[in-house]
PDB file of C-alpha atoms in Angstrom:
ATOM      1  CA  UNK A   1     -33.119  25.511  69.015  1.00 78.00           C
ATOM      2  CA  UNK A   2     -29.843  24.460  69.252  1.00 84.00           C
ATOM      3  CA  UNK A   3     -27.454  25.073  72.622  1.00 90.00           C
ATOM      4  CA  UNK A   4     -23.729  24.522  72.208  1.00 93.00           C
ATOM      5  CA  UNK A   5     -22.189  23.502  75.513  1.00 90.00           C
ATOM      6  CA  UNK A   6     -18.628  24.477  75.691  1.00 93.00           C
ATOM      7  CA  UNK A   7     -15.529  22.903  78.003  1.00 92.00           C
ATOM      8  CA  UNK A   8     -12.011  23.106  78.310  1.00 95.00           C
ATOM      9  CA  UNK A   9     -10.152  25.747  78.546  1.00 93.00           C
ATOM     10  CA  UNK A  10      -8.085  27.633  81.406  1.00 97.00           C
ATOM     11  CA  UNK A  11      -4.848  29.052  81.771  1.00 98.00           C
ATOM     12  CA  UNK A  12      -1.343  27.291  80.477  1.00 98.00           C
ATOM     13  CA  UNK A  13       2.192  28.421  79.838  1.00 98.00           C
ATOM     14  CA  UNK A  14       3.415  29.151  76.583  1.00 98.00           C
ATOM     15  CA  UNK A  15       4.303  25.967  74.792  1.00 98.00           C
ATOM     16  CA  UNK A  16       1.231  23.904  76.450  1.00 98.00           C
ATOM     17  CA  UNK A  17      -1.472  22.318  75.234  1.00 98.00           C
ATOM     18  CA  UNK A  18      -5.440  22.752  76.199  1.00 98.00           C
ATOM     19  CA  UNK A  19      -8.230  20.920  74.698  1.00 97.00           C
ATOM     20  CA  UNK A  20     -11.851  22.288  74.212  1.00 98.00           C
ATOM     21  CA  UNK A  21     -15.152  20.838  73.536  1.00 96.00           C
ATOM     22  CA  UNK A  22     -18.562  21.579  71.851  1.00 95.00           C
ATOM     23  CA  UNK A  23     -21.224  19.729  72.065  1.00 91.00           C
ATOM     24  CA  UNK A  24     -24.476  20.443  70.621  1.00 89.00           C
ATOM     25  CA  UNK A  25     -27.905  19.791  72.642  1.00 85.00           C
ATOM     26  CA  UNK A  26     -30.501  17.948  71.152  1.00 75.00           C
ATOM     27  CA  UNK A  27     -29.063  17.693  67.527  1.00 71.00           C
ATOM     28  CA  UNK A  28     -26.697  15.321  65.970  1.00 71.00           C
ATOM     29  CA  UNK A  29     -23.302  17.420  65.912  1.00 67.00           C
ATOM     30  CA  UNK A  30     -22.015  15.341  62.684  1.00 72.00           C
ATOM     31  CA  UNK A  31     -25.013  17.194  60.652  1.00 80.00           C
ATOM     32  CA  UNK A  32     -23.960  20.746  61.859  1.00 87.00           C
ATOM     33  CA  UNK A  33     -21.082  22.538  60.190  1.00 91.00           C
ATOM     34  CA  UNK A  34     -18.891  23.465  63.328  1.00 93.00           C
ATOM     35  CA  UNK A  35     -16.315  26.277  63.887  1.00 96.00           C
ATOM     36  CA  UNK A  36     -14.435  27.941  67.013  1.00 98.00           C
ATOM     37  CA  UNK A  37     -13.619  31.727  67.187  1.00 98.00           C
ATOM     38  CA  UNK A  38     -11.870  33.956  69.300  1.00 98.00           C
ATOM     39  CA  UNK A  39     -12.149  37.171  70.638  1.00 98.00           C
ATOM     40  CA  UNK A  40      -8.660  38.681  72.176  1.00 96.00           C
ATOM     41  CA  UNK A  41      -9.538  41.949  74.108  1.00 92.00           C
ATOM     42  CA  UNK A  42      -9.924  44.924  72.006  1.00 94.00           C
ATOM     43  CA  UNK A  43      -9.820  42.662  68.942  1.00 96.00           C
ATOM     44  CA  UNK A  44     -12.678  41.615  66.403  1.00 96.00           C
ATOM     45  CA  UNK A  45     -13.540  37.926  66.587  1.00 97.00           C
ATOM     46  CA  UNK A  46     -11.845  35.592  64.093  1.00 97.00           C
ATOM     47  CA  UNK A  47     -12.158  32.018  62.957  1.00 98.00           C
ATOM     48  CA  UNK A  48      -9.461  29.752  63.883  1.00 98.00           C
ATOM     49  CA  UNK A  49     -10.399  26.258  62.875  1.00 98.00           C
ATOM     50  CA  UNK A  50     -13.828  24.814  60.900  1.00 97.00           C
ATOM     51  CA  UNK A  51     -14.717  21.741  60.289  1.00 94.00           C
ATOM     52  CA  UNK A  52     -17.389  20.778  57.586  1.00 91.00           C
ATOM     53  CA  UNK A  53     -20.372  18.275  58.349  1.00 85.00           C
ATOM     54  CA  UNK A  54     -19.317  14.872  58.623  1.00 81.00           C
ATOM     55  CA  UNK A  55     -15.823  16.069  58.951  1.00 78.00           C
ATOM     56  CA  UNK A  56     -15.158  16.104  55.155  1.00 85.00           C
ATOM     57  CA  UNK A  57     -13.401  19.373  55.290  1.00 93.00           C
ATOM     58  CA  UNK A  58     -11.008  21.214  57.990  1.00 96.00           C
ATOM     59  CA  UNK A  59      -9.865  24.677  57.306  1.00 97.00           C
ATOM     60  CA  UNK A  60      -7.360  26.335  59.584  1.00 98.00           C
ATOM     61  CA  UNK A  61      -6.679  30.176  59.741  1.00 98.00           C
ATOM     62  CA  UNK A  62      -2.508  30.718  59.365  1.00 98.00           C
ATOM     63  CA  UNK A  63      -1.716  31.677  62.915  1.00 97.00           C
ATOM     64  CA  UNK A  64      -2.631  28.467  63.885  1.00 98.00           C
ATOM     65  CA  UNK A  65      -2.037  26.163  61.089  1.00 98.00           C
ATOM     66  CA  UNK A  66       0.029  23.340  62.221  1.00 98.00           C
ATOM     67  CA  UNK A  67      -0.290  24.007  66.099  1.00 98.00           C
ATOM     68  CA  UNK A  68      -4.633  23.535  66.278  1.00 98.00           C
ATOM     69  CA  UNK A  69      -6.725  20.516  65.373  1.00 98.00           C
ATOM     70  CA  UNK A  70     -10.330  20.119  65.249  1.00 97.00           C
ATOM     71  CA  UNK A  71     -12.349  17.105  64.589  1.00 94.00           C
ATOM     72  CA  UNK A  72     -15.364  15.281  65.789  1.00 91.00           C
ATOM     73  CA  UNK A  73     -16.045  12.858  68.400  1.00 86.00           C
ATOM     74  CA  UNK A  74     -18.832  10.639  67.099  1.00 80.00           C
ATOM     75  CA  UNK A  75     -19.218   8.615  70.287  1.00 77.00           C
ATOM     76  CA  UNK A  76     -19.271  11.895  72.645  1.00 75.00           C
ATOM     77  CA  UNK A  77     -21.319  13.860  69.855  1.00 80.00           C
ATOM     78  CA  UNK A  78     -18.914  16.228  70.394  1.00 89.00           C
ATOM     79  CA  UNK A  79     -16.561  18.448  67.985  1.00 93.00           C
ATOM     80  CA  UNK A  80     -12.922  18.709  70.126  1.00 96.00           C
ATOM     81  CA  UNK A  81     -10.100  21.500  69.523  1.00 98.00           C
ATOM     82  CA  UNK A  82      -7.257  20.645  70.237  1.00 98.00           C
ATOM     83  CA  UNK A  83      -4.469  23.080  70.923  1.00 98.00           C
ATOM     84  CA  UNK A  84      -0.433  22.484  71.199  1.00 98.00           C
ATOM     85  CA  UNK A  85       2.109  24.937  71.232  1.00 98.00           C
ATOM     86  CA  UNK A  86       0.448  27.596  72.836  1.00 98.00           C
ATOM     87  CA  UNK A  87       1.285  31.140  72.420  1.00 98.00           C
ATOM     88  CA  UNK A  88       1.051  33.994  74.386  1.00 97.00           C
ATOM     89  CA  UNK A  89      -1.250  35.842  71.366  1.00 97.00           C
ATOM     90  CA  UNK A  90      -3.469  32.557  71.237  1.00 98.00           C
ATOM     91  CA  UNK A  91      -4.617  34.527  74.696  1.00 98.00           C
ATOM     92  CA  UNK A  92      -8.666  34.772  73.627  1.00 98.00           C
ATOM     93  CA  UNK A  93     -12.274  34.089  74.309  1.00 98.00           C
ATOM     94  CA  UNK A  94     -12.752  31.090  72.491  1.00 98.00           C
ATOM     95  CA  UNK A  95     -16.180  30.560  70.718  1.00 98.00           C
ATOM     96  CA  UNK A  96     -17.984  27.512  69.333  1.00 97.00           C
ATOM     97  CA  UNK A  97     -20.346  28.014  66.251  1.00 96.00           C
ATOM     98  CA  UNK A  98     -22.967  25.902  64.342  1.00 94.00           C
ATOM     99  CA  UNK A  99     -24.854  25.948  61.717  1.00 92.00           C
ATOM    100  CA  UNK A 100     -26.784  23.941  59.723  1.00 86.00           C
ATOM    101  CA  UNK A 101     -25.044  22.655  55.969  1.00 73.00           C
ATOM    102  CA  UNK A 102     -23.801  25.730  54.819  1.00 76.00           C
ATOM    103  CA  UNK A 103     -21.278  27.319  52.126  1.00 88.00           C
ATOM    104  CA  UNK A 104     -18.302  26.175  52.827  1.00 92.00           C
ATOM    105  CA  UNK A 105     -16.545  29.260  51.369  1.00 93.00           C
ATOM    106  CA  UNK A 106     -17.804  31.179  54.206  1.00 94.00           C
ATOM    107  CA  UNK A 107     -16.862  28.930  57.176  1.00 95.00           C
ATOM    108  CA  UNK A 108     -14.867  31.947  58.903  1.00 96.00           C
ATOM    109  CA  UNK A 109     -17.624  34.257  58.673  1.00 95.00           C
ATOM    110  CA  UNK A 110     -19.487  34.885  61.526  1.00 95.00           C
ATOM    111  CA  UNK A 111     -22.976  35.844  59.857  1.00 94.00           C
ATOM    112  CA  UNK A 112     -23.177  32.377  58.526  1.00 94.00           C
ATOM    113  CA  UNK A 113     -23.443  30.643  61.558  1.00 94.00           C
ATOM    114  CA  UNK A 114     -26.424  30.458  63.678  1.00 91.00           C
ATOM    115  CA  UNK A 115     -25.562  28.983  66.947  1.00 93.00           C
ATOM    116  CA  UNK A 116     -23.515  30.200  69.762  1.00 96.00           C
ATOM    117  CA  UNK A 117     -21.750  28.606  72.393  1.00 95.00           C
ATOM    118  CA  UNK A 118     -21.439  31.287  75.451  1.00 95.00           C
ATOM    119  CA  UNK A 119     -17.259  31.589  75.652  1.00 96.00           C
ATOM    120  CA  UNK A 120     -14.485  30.006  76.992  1.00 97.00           C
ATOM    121  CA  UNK A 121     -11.136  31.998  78.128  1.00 97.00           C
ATOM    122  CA  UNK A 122      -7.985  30.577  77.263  1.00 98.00           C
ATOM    123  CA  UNK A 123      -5.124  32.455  78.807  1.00 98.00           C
ATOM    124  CA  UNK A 124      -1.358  31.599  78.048  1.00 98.00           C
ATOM    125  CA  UNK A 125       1.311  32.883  79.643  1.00 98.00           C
ATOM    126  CA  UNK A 126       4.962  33.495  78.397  1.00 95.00           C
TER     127      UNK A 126
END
């Protein structure tokens, strides 16, 4: 069974950066297929950034294409997302999700992952 630990987060004003971290308990994260969601309040949870095992492949949704980064942290075992330019509507529960190999076609859909980090709120202010 495989526990996702998840830190980082907080509270920022708009235009800040935060940077959050995943790492997966007793597995090697490089042969997991890695994601992070987020849940806004009285939203349905979406994918924001997904990166393939080994790293191979990074997919981005729009709203944060050129403002989020994820990658992997071989030394840490440890996949990081980093986050510039906040916005107030990046306001979320942020999510980290694993799974094992994987389509890659259906990185931003929740069924295809089976691992669940517990949440971590990111709140920005305008």
């Amino acid at each position: 069974q495989v526990q996702l630990v998840e830190s980082g987060g907080g509270s920022v004003q708009a235009g800040g950066s935060l940077t959050l971290s995943c790492a997966p308990s007793k597995y090697t994260s490089s042969n997991l297929g890695m994601s992070w969601f987020r849940q806004a309040p009285g939203k349905e949870r979406e994918g924001v950034a997904a990166i393939s095992t080994f790293g191979t492949w990074t997919d981005y949704a729009d709203s944060v294409k050129g403002r989020f980064t994820i990658s992997r942290d071989k030394s840490e075992n440890t996949v990081i997302l980093q986050m510039n330019s906040l916005k107030p509507e990046d306001t979320a529960m942020y999510y980290c999700a694993a799974r094992s190999g994987g389509d890659w076609s259906r990185r931003f859909q929740e069924s295809a992952y089976n691992y669940w980090g517990q949440g971590t709120q990111v709140t920005v202010s305008s």
